[in-house]
mmCIF file of C-alpha atoms in Angstrom:
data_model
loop_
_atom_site.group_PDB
_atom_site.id
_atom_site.type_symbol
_atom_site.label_atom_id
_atom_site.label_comp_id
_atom_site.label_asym_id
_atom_site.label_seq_id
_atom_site.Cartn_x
_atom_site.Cartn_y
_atom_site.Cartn_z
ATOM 1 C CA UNK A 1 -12.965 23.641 16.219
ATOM 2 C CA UNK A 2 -9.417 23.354 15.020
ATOM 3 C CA UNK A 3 -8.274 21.651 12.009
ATOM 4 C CA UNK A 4 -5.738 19.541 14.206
ATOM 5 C CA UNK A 5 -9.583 18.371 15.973
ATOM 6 C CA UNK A 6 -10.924 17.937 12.945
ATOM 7 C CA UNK A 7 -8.639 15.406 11.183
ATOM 8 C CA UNK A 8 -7.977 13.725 14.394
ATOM 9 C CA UNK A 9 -11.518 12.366 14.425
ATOM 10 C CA UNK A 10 -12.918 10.827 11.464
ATOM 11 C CA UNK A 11 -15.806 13.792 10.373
ATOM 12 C CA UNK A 12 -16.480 15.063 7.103
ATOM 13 C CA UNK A 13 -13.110 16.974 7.014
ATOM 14 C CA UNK A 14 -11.377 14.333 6.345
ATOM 15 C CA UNK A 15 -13.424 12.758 3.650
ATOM 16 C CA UNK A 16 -13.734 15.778 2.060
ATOM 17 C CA UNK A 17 -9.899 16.468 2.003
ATOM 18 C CA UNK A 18 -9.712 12.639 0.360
ATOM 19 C CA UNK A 19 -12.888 13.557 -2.044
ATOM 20 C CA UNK A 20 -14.533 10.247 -0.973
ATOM 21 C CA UNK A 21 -16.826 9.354 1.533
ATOM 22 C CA UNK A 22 -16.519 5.539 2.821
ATOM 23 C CA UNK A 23 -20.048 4.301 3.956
ATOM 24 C CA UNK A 24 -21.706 3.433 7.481
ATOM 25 C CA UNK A 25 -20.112 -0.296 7.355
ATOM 26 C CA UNK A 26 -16.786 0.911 5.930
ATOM 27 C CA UNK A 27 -16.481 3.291 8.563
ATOM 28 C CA UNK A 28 -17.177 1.065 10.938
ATOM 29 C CA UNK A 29 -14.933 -1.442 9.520
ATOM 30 C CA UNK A 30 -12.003 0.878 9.848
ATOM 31 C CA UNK A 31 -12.899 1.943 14.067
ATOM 32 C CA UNK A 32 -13.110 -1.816 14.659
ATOM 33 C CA UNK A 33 -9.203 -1.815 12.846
ATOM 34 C CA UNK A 34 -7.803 0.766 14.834
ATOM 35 C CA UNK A 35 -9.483 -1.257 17.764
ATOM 36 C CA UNK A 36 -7.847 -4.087 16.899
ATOM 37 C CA UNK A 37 -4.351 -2.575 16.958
ATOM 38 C CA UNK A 38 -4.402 -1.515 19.706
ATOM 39 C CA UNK A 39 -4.872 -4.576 20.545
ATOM 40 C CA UNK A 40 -2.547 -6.667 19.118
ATOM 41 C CA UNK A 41 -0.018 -3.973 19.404
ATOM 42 C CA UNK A 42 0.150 -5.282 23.126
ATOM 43 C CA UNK A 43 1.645 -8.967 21.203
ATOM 44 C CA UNK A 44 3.229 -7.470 17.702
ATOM 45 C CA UNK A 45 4.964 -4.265 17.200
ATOM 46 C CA UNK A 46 2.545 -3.781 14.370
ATOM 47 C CA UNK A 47 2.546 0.377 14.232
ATOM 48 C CA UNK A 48 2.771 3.268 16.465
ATOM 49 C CA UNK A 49 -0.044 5.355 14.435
ATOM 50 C CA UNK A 50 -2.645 3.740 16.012
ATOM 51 C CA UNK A 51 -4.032 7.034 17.971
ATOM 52 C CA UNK A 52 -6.014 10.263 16.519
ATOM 53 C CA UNK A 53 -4.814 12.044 13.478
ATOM 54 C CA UNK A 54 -1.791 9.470 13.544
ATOM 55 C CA UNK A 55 -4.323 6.636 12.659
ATOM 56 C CA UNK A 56 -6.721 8.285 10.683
ATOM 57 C CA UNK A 57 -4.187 10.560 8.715
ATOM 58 C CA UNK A 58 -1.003 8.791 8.866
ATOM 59 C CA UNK A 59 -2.711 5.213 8.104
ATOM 60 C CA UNK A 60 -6.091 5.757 6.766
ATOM 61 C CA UNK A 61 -6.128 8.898 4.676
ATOM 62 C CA UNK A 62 -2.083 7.848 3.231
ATOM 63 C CA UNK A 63 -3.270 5.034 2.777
ATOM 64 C CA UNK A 64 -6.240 5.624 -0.023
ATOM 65 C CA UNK A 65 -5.092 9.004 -1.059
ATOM 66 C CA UNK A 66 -3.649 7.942 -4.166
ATOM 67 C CA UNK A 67 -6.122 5.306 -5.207
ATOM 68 C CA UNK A 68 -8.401 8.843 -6.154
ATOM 69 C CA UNK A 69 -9.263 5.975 -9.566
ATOM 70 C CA UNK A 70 -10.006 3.120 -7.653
ATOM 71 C CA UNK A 71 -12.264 4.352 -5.179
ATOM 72 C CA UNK A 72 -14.440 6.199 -8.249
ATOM 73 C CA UNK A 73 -14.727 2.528 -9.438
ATOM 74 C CA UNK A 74 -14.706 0.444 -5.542
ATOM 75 C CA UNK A 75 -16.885 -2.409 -6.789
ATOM 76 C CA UNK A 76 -14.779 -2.919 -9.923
ATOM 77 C CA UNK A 77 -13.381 -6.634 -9.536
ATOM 78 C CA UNK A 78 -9.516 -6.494 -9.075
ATOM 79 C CA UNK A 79 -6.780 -8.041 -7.974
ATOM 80 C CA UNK A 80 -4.348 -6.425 -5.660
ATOM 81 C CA UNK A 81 -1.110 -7.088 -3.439
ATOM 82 C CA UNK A 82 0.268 -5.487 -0.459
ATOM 83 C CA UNK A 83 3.876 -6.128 -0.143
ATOM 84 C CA UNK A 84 5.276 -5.669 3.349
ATOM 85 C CA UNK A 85 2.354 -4.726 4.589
ATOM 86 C CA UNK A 86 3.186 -4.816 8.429
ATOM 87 C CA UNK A 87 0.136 -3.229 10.063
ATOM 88 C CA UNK A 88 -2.309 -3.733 7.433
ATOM 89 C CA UNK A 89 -1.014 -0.037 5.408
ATOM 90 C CA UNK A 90 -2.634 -0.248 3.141
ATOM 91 C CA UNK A 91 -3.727 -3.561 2.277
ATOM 92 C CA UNK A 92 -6.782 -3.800 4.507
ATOM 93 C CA UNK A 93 -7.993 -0.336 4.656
ATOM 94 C CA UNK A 94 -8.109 -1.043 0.639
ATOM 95 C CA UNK A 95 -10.238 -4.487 1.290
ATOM 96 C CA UNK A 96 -12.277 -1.984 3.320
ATOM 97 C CA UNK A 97 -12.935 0.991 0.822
ATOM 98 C CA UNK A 98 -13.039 -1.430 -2.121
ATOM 99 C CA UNK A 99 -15.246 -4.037 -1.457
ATOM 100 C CA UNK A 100 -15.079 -5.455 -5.682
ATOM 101 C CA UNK A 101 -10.971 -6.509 -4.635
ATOM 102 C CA UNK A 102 -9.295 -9.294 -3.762
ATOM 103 C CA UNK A 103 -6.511 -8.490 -1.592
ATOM 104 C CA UNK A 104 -3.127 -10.138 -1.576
ATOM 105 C CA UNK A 105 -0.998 -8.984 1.974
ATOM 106 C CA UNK A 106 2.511 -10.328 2.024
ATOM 107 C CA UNK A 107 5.380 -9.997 5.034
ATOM 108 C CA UNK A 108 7.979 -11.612 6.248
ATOM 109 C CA UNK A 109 7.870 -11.938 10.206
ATOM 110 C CA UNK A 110 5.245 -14.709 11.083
ATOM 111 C CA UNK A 111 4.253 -12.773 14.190
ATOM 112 C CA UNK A 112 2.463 -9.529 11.688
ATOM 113 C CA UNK A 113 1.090 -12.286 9.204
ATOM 114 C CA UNK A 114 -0.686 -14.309 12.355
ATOM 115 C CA UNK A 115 -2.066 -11.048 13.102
ATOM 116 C CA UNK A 116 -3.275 -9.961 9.740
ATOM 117 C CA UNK A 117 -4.858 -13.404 9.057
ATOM 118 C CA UNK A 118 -6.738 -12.543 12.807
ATOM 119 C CA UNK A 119 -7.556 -9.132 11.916
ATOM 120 C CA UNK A 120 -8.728 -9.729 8.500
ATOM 121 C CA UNK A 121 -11.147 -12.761 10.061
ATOM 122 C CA UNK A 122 -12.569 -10.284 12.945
ATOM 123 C CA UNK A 123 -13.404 -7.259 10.213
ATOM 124 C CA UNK A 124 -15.429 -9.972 7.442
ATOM 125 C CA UNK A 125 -12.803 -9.853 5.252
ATOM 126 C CA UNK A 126 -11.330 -13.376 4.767
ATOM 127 C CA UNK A 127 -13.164 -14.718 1.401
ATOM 128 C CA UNK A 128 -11.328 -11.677 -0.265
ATOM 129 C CA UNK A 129 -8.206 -11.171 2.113
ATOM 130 C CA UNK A 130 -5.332 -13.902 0.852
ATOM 131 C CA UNK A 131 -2.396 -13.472 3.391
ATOM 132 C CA UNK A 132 1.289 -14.898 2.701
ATOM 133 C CA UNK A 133 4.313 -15.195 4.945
ATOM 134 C CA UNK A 134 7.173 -15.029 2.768
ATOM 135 C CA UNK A 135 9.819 -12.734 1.308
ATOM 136 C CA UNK A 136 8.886 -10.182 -1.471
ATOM 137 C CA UNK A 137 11.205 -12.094 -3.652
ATOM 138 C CA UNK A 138 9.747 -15.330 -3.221
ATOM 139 C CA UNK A 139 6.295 -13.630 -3.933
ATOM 140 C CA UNK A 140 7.480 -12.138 -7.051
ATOM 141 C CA UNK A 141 8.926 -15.672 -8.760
ATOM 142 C CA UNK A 142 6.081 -18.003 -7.643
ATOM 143 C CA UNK A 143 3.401 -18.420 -10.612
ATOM 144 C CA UNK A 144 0.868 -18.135 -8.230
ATOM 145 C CA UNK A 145 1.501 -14.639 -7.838
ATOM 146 C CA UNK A 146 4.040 -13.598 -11.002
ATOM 147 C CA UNK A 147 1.805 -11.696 -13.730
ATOM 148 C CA UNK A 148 -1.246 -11.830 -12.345
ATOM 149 C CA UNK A 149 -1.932 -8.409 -10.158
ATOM 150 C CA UNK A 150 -3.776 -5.296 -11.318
ATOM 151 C CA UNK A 151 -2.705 -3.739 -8.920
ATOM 152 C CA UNK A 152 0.453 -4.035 -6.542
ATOM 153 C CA UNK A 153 1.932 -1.492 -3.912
ATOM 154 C CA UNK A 154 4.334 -1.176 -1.274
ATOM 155 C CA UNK A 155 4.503 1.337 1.420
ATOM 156 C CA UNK A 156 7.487 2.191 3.625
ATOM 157 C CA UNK A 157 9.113 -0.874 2.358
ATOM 158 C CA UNK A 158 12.590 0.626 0.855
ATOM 159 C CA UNK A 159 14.165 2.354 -1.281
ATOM 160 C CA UNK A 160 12.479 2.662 -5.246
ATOM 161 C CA UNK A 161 14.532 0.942 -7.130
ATOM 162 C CA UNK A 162 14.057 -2.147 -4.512
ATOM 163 C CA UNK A 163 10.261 -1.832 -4.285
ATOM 164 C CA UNK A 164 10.416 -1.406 -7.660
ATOM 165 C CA UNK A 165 12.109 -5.303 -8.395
ATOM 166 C CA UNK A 166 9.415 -6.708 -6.264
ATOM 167 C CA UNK A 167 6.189 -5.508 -7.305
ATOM 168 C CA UNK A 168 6.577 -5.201 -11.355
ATOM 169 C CA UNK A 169 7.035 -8.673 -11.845
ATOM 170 C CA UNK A 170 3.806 -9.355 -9.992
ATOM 171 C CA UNK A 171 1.396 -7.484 -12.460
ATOM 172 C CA UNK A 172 -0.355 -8.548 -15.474
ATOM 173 C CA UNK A 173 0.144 -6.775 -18.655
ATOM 174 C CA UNK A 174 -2.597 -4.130 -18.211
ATOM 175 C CA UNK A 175 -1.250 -3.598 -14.664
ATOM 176 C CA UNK A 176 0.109 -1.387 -12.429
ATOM 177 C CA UNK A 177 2.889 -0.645 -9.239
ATOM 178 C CA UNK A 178 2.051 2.201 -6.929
ATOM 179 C CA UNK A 179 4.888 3.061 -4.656
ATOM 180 C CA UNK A 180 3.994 5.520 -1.931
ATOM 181 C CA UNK A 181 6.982 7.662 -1.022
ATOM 182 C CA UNK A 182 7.370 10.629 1.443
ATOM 183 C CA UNK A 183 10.647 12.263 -0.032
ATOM 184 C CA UNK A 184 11.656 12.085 -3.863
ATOM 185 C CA UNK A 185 14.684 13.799 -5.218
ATOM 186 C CA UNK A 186 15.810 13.784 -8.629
ATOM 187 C CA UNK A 187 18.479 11.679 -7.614
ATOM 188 C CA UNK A 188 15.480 9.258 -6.844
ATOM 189 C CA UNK A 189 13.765 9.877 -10.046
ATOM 190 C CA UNK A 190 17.372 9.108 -11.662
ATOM 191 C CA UNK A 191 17.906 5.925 -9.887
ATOM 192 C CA UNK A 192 14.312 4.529 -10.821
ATOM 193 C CA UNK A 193 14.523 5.633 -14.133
ATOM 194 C CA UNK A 194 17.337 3.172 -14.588
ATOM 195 C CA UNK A 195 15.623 0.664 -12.724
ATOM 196 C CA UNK A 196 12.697 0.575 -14.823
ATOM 197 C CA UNK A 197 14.663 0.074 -18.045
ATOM 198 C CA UNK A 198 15.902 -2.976 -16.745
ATOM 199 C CA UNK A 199 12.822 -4.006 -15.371
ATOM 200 C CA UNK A 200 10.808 -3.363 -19.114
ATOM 201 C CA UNK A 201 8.311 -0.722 -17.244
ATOM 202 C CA UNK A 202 7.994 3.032 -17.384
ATOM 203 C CA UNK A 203 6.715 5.950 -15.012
ATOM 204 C CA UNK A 204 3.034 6.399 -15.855
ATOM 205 C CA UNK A 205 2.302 9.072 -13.100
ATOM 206 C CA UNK A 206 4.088 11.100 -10.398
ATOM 207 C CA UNK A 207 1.606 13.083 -8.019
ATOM 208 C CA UNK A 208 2.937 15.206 -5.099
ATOM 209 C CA UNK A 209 0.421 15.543 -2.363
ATOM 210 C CA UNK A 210 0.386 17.229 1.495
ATOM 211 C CA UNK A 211 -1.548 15.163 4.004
ATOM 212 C CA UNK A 212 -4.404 17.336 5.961
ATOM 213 C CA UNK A 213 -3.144 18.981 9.113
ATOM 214 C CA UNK A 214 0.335 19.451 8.089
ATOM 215 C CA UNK A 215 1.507 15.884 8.276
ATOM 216 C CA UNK A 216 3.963 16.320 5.433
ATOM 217 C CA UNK A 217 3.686 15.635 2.284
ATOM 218 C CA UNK A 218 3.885 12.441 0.264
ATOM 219 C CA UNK A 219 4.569 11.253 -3.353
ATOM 220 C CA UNK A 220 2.224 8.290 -5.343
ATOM 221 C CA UNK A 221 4.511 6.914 -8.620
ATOM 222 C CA UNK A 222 2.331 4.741 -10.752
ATOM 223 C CA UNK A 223 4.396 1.821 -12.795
ATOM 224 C CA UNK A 224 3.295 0.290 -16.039
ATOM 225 C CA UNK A 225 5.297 -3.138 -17.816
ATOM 226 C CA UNK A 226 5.911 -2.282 -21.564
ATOM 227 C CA UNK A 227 6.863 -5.515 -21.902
ATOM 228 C CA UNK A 228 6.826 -8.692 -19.851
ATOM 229 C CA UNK A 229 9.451 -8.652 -16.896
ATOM 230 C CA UNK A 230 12.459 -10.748 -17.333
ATOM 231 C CA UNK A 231 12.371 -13.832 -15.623
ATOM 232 C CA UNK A 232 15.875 -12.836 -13.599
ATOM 233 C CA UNK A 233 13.497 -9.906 -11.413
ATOM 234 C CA UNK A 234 13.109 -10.162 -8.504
ATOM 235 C CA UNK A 235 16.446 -11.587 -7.815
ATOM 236 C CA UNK A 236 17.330 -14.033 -5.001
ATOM 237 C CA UNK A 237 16.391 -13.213 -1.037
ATOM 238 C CA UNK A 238 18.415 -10.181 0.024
ATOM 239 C CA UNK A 239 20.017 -8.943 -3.310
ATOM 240 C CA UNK A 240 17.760 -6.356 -4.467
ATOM 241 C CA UNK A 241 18.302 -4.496 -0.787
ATOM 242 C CA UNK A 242 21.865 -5.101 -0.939
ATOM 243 C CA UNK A 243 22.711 -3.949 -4.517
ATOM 244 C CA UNK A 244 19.536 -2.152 -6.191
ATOM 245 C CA UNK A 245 19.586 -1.956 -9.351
ATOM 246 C CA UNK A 246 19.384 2.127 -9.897
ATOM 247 C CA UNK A 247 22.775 2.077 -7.894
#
């Protein structure tokens, strides 16, 4: 069998290439997700990796790859946020393979939020699944959300410095921001670096990693506050996109 039929079907291959193994209910879980794309695809442009290797690679496996810590500890109680998470990448496949979370999704078009909230409800997940239609920059100034994440991410949201803004004011003190990025330049690493001085946070980790099957290769960078976030970040709707703060 080829490796392109290996990691196209969820077999050992691919759990071994993530070094974790979800169980018979999580994997179940995550067939009855791509199921549900499909379905709601047909009401939502939700994703296009919703097929083979494109789900189970391009969603699944880039989705928990860099939470190697989290899944060692999966019933550890946490609290995490998605923002923009469109399809569900990766806030619900991490409800899924960490069944001690509590899962915060956040977007911005109605339509994906309606079908998160469905989605969420069909796979079990709604006593631990919170989702919110708003803008990241709401999110990040609301007290019910500001300071009070272990965990927040974004994935193919924008730009660093901009993902940046929006998730550090969301974690507590002992927290962390995980930005998942494909390409990173030191012209990136520049622009962040500046960001982060502004924003009171450092660079705790940078991990390069290529996805099974040569699907490219991908970048986890791992945010810490060193001191709380001013209250200025994240700035009004539209201004971190429009003049980031690395620029």
């Amino acid at each position: 069998m080829s490796n392109q039929a290996c990691f196209s079907n969820p077999g050992p291959e691919l759990w071994n290439a993530l070094g974790w193994h979800p169980s018979s209910e999580q994997l179940e879980q995550m067939i009855a997700l791509q199921a549900l794309l499909r379905q709601w695809n047909a009401r939502v442009n939700l994703t296009r990796l919703v097929e083979g290797g494109d789900y189970w690679i391009m969603q699944v496996f880039d989705s928990l790859w860099p939470l190697q810590s989290e899944l060692q500890n999966a019933q550890q109680p946490r609290r995490c946020i998605d923002i923009g998470s469109g399809g569900g990448f990766p806030g619900l496949v991490l409800a899924i393979a960490l069944p001690g979370a509590r899962i915060t999704l956040v977007d911005s078009i109605g339509r994906k939020t309606a079908a998160l909230n469905a989605m969420a409800a069909k796979l079990g997940l709604t006593s631990r699944v919170t989702v919110r239609s708003e803008r990241a920059e709401l999110t990040g100034q609301d007290p019910c959300c500001r300071g009070l994440f272990d965990l927040a991410m974004a994935r193919a949201v924008s730009t660093a410095p901009v993902v940046a803004e929006y998730l550090v004011p969301l974690l507590k003190p002992s927290g962390e921001a995980l930005l998942f990025r494909g390409h990173w330049s030191p012209n990136d690493a520049n622009a962040l670096a500046k960001t982060l001085k502004l924003l009171k946070a450092d660079l705790i980790k940078m991990e390069r990693r290529e996805l099974p099957d040569n699907r490219g290769v991908r970048h986890q960078l791992r945010l810490r506050a060193t001191l709380p976030c001013p209250t200025t970040f994240p700035r009004p709707i539209g201004v971190p996109a429009k003049n980031p703060l690395g620029s």
